[in-house]
Amino acid sequence: MKQHETYPLIPIQRGDGVWLYDTDGKKYLDTVSSWWVNLFGHNNPRIKNAIKQQLDTLEHVMLAGFTHEPVVALSEKLAQLTGLGHAFYASDGASATEIALKMSFHYWRNIGKPSKTKFISLQNSYHGETMGSLGVTDVAIFKDTYAPLLMQSALVPSPDFRLAETGESAEQFALRCADALEQHVAQHSSELAALIVEPLVQCAAGMGMYHPAYLKRAREICSRYEVHLIADEIAVGFGRTGTMFACEQAHITADFICLSKGITGGYLPLSAVLTSDKIYQAFYHDATVKGFLHSHSYTGNPLACSAALATLAIFETDAVLVNNRHKSAYVFDKMQVLTHLPIKHLRHQGMIFAFDAVTEDAQFSKRCYQAAIAQGLLLRPIGNTVYFMPPYTITESEIDLMVNTTYAVLKAIL
Ligand SMILES: *Cc1c(COP(=O)(O)O)cnc(C)c1O
């Protein structure tokens, strides 16, 4: 809060498309999709109207002993899209991570392998900030303060291509990291419940991108040693990496998929954990304690489900993934101008674009944010990583403005 003396809060009054308008009428291009949640622009008529219609019908009912049409329809849709036929709902990403971790642990207990209690995650991973999810997160600034409170989990090397040796290809590096994973899993499989990963892009680590070969090997290793694979697609799901889900690019299915963020197009909080018949069957029992006793008051909220259904309908009717391919190429082509600046690792994966500024300035991210805001651009660098994760509805002229303004801002401060 004290830092806001220097960086005052910006009071936003309304949004429209990629634009946010403050109470003085000044507008900001939302290049970060309001923290990666917005897919089809602010004030999207289709999502807005779906929520309004649902609001006239049923705002909420508990999902214990009751069900309702939007949650059934959404579950069917998500099953169809992921190939995993069972859905468990919550309201935010961190809860989805917690649910997947608890369900994995509980599965092993239910099938008579109670020693499988531990989790592993990738170095620099981010899976949310409640105590359980922070336990598998590896971002020092969020974690260190609370470390004494957290469950112990092991880290394996991150396949983030920026960490490769010079001359090593992304694929070679991914496979080398997968070897390290195999070594760890082989040694500890009797006590391991699950590996949790952010498929293809470790977003909070500064858009650390990696080759799909890692996921393919991770899937094989997990299957061979009887360890669950949890795919945290909270940030990368719903088309962000170019396919509906990032795991598709490695042709794998995880045992659990965590979804949130873009699921409602950025309108309402909702998350889901999808899992397989095999996992489901281990909980299907007369004894209540064998069931998965985990609940949140707003689980499966009908308004949020209606926003999610409207969001998924847009994917179908507007050929979003195909159009995004062209848009992604257009943005990355435009971004080549940035190579004239002191930057490295210019990269992209679907509708995620990033590069790292070469600077010793520890205040770079704050200065960049501030300078961009002055120019009407909402940029929110992570350390030295500057990235764009815009709503998919961004137009070519808005892309030009986004890239040109970024160039001007960085030229002035680097
Ligand atoms: C944002 C995020 C989360 C946490 O979601 P919240 O809704 O902020 O709790 C978890 N995992 C990943 C990969 C994320 O990007």
Coordinates of C-alpha atoms and ligand atoms in Angstrom, one line a residue:
M1 CA 0.0 0.0 0.0
K2 CA 2.8 2.3 0.8
Q3 CA 4.1 2.0 -2.8
H4 CA 0.9 3.5 -4.0
E5 CA 2.1 6.9 -2.7
T6 CA 4.3 6.8 -5.8
Y7 CA 2.1 4.6 -8.0
P8 CA -1.4 5.7 -7.4
L9 CA -4.3 3.3 -8.0
I10 CA -6.1 3.9 -11.3
P11 CA -9.9 4.1 -10.8
I12 CA -11.4 2.2 -13.7
Q13 CA -15.0 3.1 -14.6
R14 CA -15.8 1.0 -17.6
G15 CA -14.3 -1.4 -20.2
D16 CA -15.0 -2.0 -23.8
G17 CA -13.1 -4.4 -26.1
V18 CA -9.4 -4.2 -25.3
W19 CA -9.9 -0.8 -23.6
L20 CA -10.3 0.2 -20.0
Y21 CA -11.5 3.7 -19.2
D22 CA -10.7 5.5 -16.0
T23 CA -12.9 8.0 -14.2
D24 CA -11.3 10.9 -16.1
G25 CA -12.1 9.2 -19.4
K26 CA -8.4 8.3 -20.1
K27 CA -8.2 4.9 -21.8
Y28 CA -5.7 2.0 -21.4
L29 CA -5.1 -0.9 -23.8
D30 CA -5.4 -4.0 -21.6
T31 CA -2.5 -6.1 -23.0
V32 CA -2.6 -8.5 -20.1
S33 CA -6.3 -9.4 -20.4
S34 CA -6.8 -8.2 -16.8
W35 CA -4.4 -10.8 -15.5
W36 CA -5.0 -13.4 -18.2
V37 CA -8.7 -13.9 -17.7
N38 CA -10.3 -11.9 -20.5
L39 CA -10.6 -13.7 -23.8
F40 CA -13.1 -11.8 -25.9
G41 CA -12.9 -8.2 -24.7
H42 CA -14.5 -6.2 -22.0
N43 CA -18.2 -5.6 -22.3
N44 CA -18.6 -8.5 -24.6
P45 CA -22.3 -8.6 -25.7
R46 CA -22.7 -12.3 -26.0
I47 CA -21.2 -13.2 -22.5
K48 CA -23.0 -10.3 -20.9
N49 CA -26.4 -11.3 -22.4
A50 CA -25.9 -14.9 -21.3
I51 CA -25.4 -13.8 -17.7
K52 CA -28.4 -11.4 -17.9
Q53 CA -30.6 -14.2 -19.1
Q54 CA -29.4 -16.6 -16.4
L55 CA -29.9 -13.9 -13.8
D56 CA -33.6 -13.8 -14.7
T57 CA -33.8 -17.6 -14.2
L58 CA -31.6 -18.8 -11.3
E59 CA -28.8 -16.9 -9.7
H60 CA -27.5 -19.7 -7.4
V61 CA -28.4 -23.0 -5.8
M62 CA -26.1 -25.2 -3.8
L63 CA -24.6 -28.1 -5.7
A64 CA -25.0 -30.5 -2.8
G65 CA -28.1 -32.6 -3.5
F66 CA -29.1 -30.3 -6.3
T67 CA -28.1 -29.7 -9.9
H68 CA -29.0 -27.3 -12.6
E69 CA -28.9 -27.0 -16.3
P70 CA -25.9 -24.7 -16.8
V71 CA -23.6 -26.9 -14.7
V72 CA -24.7 -30.0 -16.5
A73 CA -24.3 -28.4 -19.9
L74 CA -20.9 -27.1 -19.0
S75 CA -19.7 -30.4 -17.6
E76 CA -20.7 -32.1 -20.9
K77 CA -18.9 -29.5 -22.9
L78 CA -15.7 -29.7 -20.8
A79 CA -15.8 -33.5 -21.0
Q80 CA -16.1 -33.3 -24.7
L81 CA -13.2 -30.9 -25.0
T82 CA -10.8 -32.5 -22.6
G83 CA -11.7 -36.2 -22.9
L84 CA -12.1 -36.3 -19.1
G85 CA -15.6 -37.1 -18.1
H86 CA -15.9 -35.9 -14.5
A87 CA -15.8 -32.3 -13.3
F88 CA -15.4 -30.8 -9.8
Y89 CA -16.1 -27.1 -9.5
A90 CA -14.7 -24.2 -7.4
S91 CA -14.4 -20.5 -7.9
D92 CA -10.7 -19.8 -8.4
G93 CA -7.5 -21.3 -9.7
A94 CA -5.8 -21.9 -6.4
S95 CA -8.8 -23.9 -5.2
A96 CA -8.7 -26.0 -8.4
T97 CA -5.0 -26.8 -7.6
E98 CA -5.9 -27.8 -4.1
I99 CA -8.7 -30.0 -5.3
A100 CA -6.5 -31.8 -7.8
L101 CA -3.8 -32.3 -5.1
K102 CA -6.3 -33.6 -2.5
M103 CA -8.0 -35.8 -5.0
S104 CA -4.8 -37.4 -6.1
F105 CA -3.7 -38.1 -2.5
H106 CA -7.1 -39.4 -1.6
Y107 CA -7.2 -41.7 -4.7
W108 CA -4.0 -43.5 -3.6
R109 CA -5.4 -43.9 -0.1
N110 CA -8.6 -45.3 -1.4
I111 CA -6.9 -47.9 -3.6
G112 CA -4.7 -49.0 -0.8
K113 CA -1.5 -47.1 -1.5
P114 CA -1.5 -44.7 1.4
S115 CA 2.3 -44.1 1.3
K116 CA 1.9 -42.1 -1.9
T117 CA 1.5 -38.7 -0.3
K118 CA 4.1 -36.4 -1.9
F119 CA 4.0 -34.0 -4.8
I120 CA 6.6 -32.7 -7.2
S121 CA 6.5 -29.6 -9.4
L122 CA 8.8 -27.7 -11.7
Q123 CA 11.4 -25.2 -10.7
N124 CA 9.8 -21.7 -11.1
S125 CA 6.3 -23.1 -11.1
Y126 CA 3.2 -21.2 -10.1
H127 CA 0.1 -22.9 -9.0
G128 CA -1.7 -20.4 -6.8
E129 CA -1.2 -18.9 -3.4
T130 CA -3.4 -20.7 -0.9
M131 CA -1.3 -22.9 1.5
G132 CA -1.7 -26.1 -0.5
S133 CA -1.1 -24.6 -3.9
L134 CA 1.8 -22.4 -2.5
G135 CA 3.4 -25.7 -1.4
V136 CA 3.9 -26.7 -5.0
T137 CA 4.7 -23.1 -6.2
D138 CA 8.3 -22.0 -6.6
V139 CA 8.2 -18.2 -6.8
A140 CA 10.3 -16.9 -3.9
I141 CA 8.6 -13.5 -3.5
F142 CA 5.2 -15.3 -2.8
K143 CA 6.6 -18.3 -1.0
D144 CA 9.5 -17.5 1.2
T145 CA 7.6 -15.6 3.9
Y146 CA 5.2 -18.5 4.4
A147 CA 7.7 -21.3 3.9
P148 CA 7.4 -22.6 7.5
L149 CA 3.7 -23.1 7.0
L150 CA 3.8 -25.1 3.8
M151 CA 3.9 -28.8 3.0
Q152 CA 7.2 -30.0 1.7
S153 CA 7.3 -30.8 -2.0
A154 CA 10.2 -31.5 -4.3
L155 CA 11.2 -29.5 -7.4
V156 CA 12.6 -30.9 -10.6
P157 CA 14.4 -28.8 -13.3
S158 CA 12.3 -26.5 -15.4
P159 CA 12.4 -27.1 -19.2
D160 CA 12.0 -23.3 -19.7
F161 CA 14.1 -22.8 -22.9
R162 CA 15.8 -19.7 -21.5
L163 CA 17.7 -22.0 -19.1
A164 CA 19.2 -24.1 -21.9
E165 CA 22.9 -24.2 -22.7
T166 CA 24.0 -22.3 -25.7
G167 CA 23.7 -24.5 -28.8
E168 CA 21.1 -26.8 -27.2
S169 CA 17.8 -26.9 -29.0
A170 CA 14.5 -26.5 -27.2
E171 CA 13.7 -30.1 -27.7
Q172 CA 17.1 -31.4 -26.6
F173 CA 16.9 -29.3 -23.4
A174 CA 13.3 -30.5 -22.8
L175 CA 14.5 -34.1 -23.0
R176 CA 17.4 -33.5 -20.7
C177 CA 15.0 -32.0 -18.1
A178 CA 12.7 -35.0 -18.6
D179 CA 15.7 -37.3 -17.9
A180 CA 16.1 -35.5 -14.6
L181 CA 12.4 -35.9 -13.9
E182 CA 12.6 -39.6 -14.6
Q183 CA 15.6 -40.0 -12.2
H184 CA 13.6 -38.3 -9.4
V185 CA 10.4 -40.2 -10.1
A186 CA 12.2 -43.6 -10.4
Q187 CA 13.8 -43.0 -7.0
H188 CA 10.7 -41.8 -5.1
S189 CA 7.7 -43.4 -6.9
S190 CA 6.5 -45.3 -3.8
E191 CA 5.9 -42.0 -2.0
L192 CA 4.8 -39.9 -4.9
A193 CA 1.2 -39.0 -5.5
A194 CA 1.5 -36.6 -8.5
L195 CA 3.5 -34.3 -10.6
I196 CA 1.9 -30.9 -11.3
V197 CA 2.9 -28.9 -14.3
E198 CA 1.9 -25.8 -16.3
P199 CA 1.9 -27.2 -19.8
L200 CA 4.0 -25.4 -22.4
V201 CA 4.3 -22.0 -20.7
Q202 CA 5.2 -21.2 -17.1
C203 CA 3.4 -17.9 -17.2
A204 CA 4.2 -16.4 -13.7
A205 CA 7.8 -17.3 -14.1
G206 CA 8.0 -14.7 -16.9
M207 CA 6.4 -16.6 -19.8
G208 CA 8.9 -19.4 -19.7
M209 CA 8.1 -21.5 -22.8
Y210 CA 9.2 -25.1 -23.4
H211 CA 9.0 -27.8 -26.0
P212 CA 6.1 -30.2 -25.9
A213 CA 8.5 -33.2 -25.9
Y214 CA 8.8 -32.5 -22.2
L215 CA 5.1 -33.1 -21.6
K216 CA 5.1 -36.3 -23.7
R217 CA 8.0 -37.7 -21.7
A218 CA 6.5 -36.6 -18.4
R219 CA 3.3 -38.4 -19.3
E220 CA 5.2 -41.6 -20.1
I221 CA 7.2 -41.3 -16.9
C222 CA 4.1 -40.7 -14.8
S223 CA 2.3 -43.7 -16.3
R224 CA 5.3 -46.0 -16.0
Y225 CA 5.9 -45.2 -12.3
E226 CA 2.2 -44.8 -11.3
V227 CA 2.3 -41.1 -10.5
H228 CA -0.6 -38.8 -11.4
L229 CA 0.0 -36.0 -13.9
I230 CA -1.8 -32.8 -13.0
A231 CA -2.0 -30.3 -15.9
D232 CA -2.5 -26.8 -14.5
E233 CA -4.1 -25.2 -17.5
I234 CA -5.5 -22.3 -15.5
A235 CA -3.5 -19.8 -17.5
V236 CA -2.7 -21.7 -20.7
G237 CA -6.1 -23.3 -21.3
F238 CA -8.9 -22.0 -23.6
G239 CA -6.8 -21.4 -26.7
R240 CA -4.1 -19.3 -25.1
T241 CA -1.2 -21.4 -26.5
G242 CA -2.8 -22.0 -29.9
T243 CA -4.8 -25.2 -29.2
M244 CA -7.8 -25.3 -26.9
F245 CA -5.6 -26.9 -24.2
A246 CA -1.8 -26.8 -24.2
C247 CA -1.6 -30.6 -23.5
E248 CA -3.0 -31.2 -27.0
Q249 CA 0.3 -30.1 -28.5
A250 CA 2.0 -33.0 -26.8
H251 CA -0.9 -35.4 -27.7
I252 CA -1.3 -36.3 -24.1
T253 CA -4.2 -36.5 -21.6
A254 CA -3.4 -35.7 -18.0
D255 CA -5.1 -37.5 -15.0
F256 CA -6.3 -34.1 -13.8
I257 CA -6.8 -30.8 -15.6
C258 CA -7.2 -27.6 -13.6
L259 CA -9.1 -24.8 -15.4
S260 CA -10.0 -21.3 -14.4
K261 CA -9.1 -17.8 -15.6
G262 CA -10.4 -17.7 -19.2
I263 CA -13.1 -20.2 -18.5
T264 CA -15.8 -17.5 -18.1
G265 CA -14.2 -15.1 -20.6
G266 CA -13.0 -13.1 -17.6
Y267 CA -16.5 -12.3 -16.4
L268 CA -17.0 -14.3 -13.2
P269 CA -14.9 -16.5 -10.9
L270 CA -15.1 -20.1 -11.7
S271 CA -12.7 -23.1 -11.8
A272 CA -13.0 -26.7 -12.6
V273 CA -10.9 -29.9 -12.1
L274 CA -11.6 -32.5 -14.8
T275 CA -10.6 -36.1 -14.2
S276 CA -11.0 -39.6 -15.6
D277 CA -13.4 -42.5 -15.0
K278 CA -10.5 -44.4 -13.3
I279 CA -10.0 -41.7 -10.6
Y280 CA -13.8 -41.3 -10.2
Q281 CA -14.3 -45.0 -9.7
A282 CA -11.9 -45.0 -6.7
F283 CA -14.3 -42.7 -4.9
Y284 CA -17.5 -44.4 -5.8
H285 CA -18.3 -46.2 -2.6
D286 CA -20.9 -46.7 0.1
A287 CA -18.6 -45.3 2.8
T288 CA -19.0 -41.5 2.9
V289 CA -15.3 -41.0 3.9
K290 CA -14.2 -42.7 0.7
G291 CA -16.0 -40.0 -1.2
F292 CA -14.3 -36.7 -2.0
L293 CA -15.5 -34.4 0.8
H294 CA -14.5 -31.0 -0.4
S295 CA -16.9 -28.1 -0.8
H296 CA -17.0 -24.4 -1.6
S297 CA -20.3 -22.5 -1.0
Y298 CA -20.4 -21.2 -4.6
T299 CA -19.5 -24.4 -6.3
G300 CA -20.9 -24.5 -9.8
N301 CA -22.5 -21.1 -9.6
P302 CA -25.1 -20.9 -12.4
L303 CA -24.2 -17.3 -13.5
A304 CA -20.6 -18.3 -13.8
C305 CA -21.5 -21.5 -15.7
S306 CA -23.7 -19.5 -18.1
A307 CA -20.7 -17.1 -18.8
A308 CA -18.5 -20.2 -19.4
L309 CA -21.1 -21.7 -21.8
A310 CA -21.3 -18.4 -23.7
T311 CA -17.5 -18.2 -23.9
L312 CA -17.3 -21.8 -25.3
A313 CA -20.0 -21.0 -27.8
I314 CA -17.9 -18.1 -29.2
F315 CA -15.0 -20.5 -29.8
E316 CA -17.4 -22.7 -31.9
T317 CA -19.2 -20.0 -33.9
D318 CA -16.3 -17.7 -34.5
A319 CA -13.5 -20.2 -35.5
V320 CA -11.4 -18.6 -32.8
L321 CA -8.4 -20.9 -32.9
V322 CA -8.0 -20.6 -36.6
N323 CA -8.3 -16.8 -36.5
N324 CA -5.9 -16.6 -33.6
R325 CA -3.3 -18.4 -35.7
H326 CA -3.3 -15.5 -38.1
K327 CA -3.4 -12.9 -35.3
S328 CA -0.5 -14.6 -33.5
A329 CA 1.6 -14.5 -36.7
Y330 CA 0.7 -10.8 -37.2
V331 CA 1.7 -9.8 -33.7
F332 CA 5.0 -11.7 -33.8
D333 CA 5.9 -10.3 -37.2
K334 CA 5.2 -6.7 -35.8
M335 CA 7.3 -7.5 -32.7
Q336 CA 10.4 -8.0 -34.8
V337 CA 11.0 -4.2 -34.6
L338 CA 11.7 -4.7 -30.9
T339 CA 14.9 -6.5 -31.8
H340 CA 16.5 -3.1 -32.3
L341 CA 16.3 -2.6 -28.5
P342 CA 18.5 -4.3 -25.9
I343 CA 16.3 -7.4 -25.5
K344 CA 16.7 -11.2 -25.7
H345 CA 14.5 -14.3 -26.0
L346 CA 11.9 -12.8 -28.2
R347 CA 9.3 -15.6 -28.2
H348 CA 5.7 -16.5 -28.6
Q349 CA 3.3 -19.4 -28.1
G350 CA -0.1 -18.9 -29.6
M351 CA -1.5 -15.7 -28.1
I352 CA 1.3 -15.3 -25.6
F353 CA 4.2 -13.0 -26.6
A354 CA 7.3 -12.1 -24.6
F355 CA 10.8 -10.9 -24.5
D356 CA 13.3 -10.1 -21.8
A357 CA 14.8 -6.6 -21.4
V358 CA 18.6 -6.6 -21.0
T359 CA 19.0 -4.3 -18.0
E360 CA 20.6 -4.2 -14.6
D361 CA 17.9 -1.9 -13.3
A362 CA 16.1 -3.6 -10.4
Q363 CA 13.2 -1.2 -10.8
F364 CA 12.8 -2.0 -14.5
S365 CA 9.3 -3.6 -14.2
K366 CA 7.9 -0.7 -12.2
R367 CA 9.4 2.0 -14.5
C368 CA 8.2 0.2 -17.6
Y369 CA 4.7 -0.2 -16.1
Q370 CA 4.6 3.5 -15.2
A371 CA 5.9 4.8 -18.5
A372 CA 3.5 2.6 -20.4
I373 CA 0.5 3.7 -18.3
A374 CA 1.4 7.3 -19.1
Q375 CA 1.1 6.3 -22.8
G376 CA -2.3 4.6 -22.4
L377 CA -0.9 1.0 -22.4
L378 CA -1.4 -1.5 -19.6
L379 CA 1.8 -3.5 -19.6
R380 CA 2.8 -5.4 -16.5
P381 CA 6.3 -6.8 -16.8
I382 CA 7.3 -9.8 -14.6
G383 CA 10.9 -8.9 -13.6
N384 CA 12.7 -8.1 -16.9
T385 CA 10.1 -10.0 -19.0
V386 CA 7.8 -7.8 -21.0
Y387 CA 4.8 -9.7 -22.3
F388 CA 1.5 -9.4 -24.2
M389 CA -1.4 -11.7 -23.5
P390 CA -4.1 -9.6 -25.1
P391 CA -7.8 -10.5 -25.5
Y392 CA -8.3 -12.5 -28.7
T393 CA -10.5 -9.8 -30.1
I394 CA -7.7 -7.3 -30.4
T395 CA -7.7 -5.8 -34.0
E396 CA -4.7 -5.2 -36.3
S397 CA -4.7 -1.4 -35.6
E398 CA -4.8 -2.1 -31.9
I399 CA -1.9 -4.6 -32.3
D400 CA 0.1 -1.9 -34.2
L401 CA -0.6 0.6 -31.4
M402 CA 0.4 -2.0 -28.7
V403 CA 3.7 -2.9 -30.3
N404 CA 4.6 0.7 -31.4
T405 CA 3.8 2.2 -28.0
T406 CA 5.9 -0.6 -26.3
Y407 CA 8.8 0.2 -28.6
A408 CA 8.6 3.9 -27.8
V409 CA 8.3 3.2 -24.0
L410 CA 11.3 0.9 -24.0
K411 CA 13.4 3.1 -26.2
A412 CA 12.9 5.9 -23.7
I413 CA 13.8 3.8 -20.5
L414 CA 16.3 1.2 -21.6
Ligands
LIG1 C1 -3.4 -17.7 -11.9 C2 -2.9 -19.1 -11.8 C3 -3.3 -19.9 -10.7 C4 -4.1 -19.4 -9.6 O1 -5.4 -18.9 -10.0 P1 -6.2 -17.9 -9.0 O2 -7.5 -17.8 -9.6 O3 -5.4 -16.6 -9.1 O4 -6.2 -18.5 -7.6 C5 -2.8 -21.2 -10.7 N1 -2.1 -21.7 -11.6 C6 -1.7 -21.0 -12.7 C7 -0.8 -21.6 -13.7 C8 -2.1 -19.6 -12.8 O5 -1.6 -18.9 -13.8

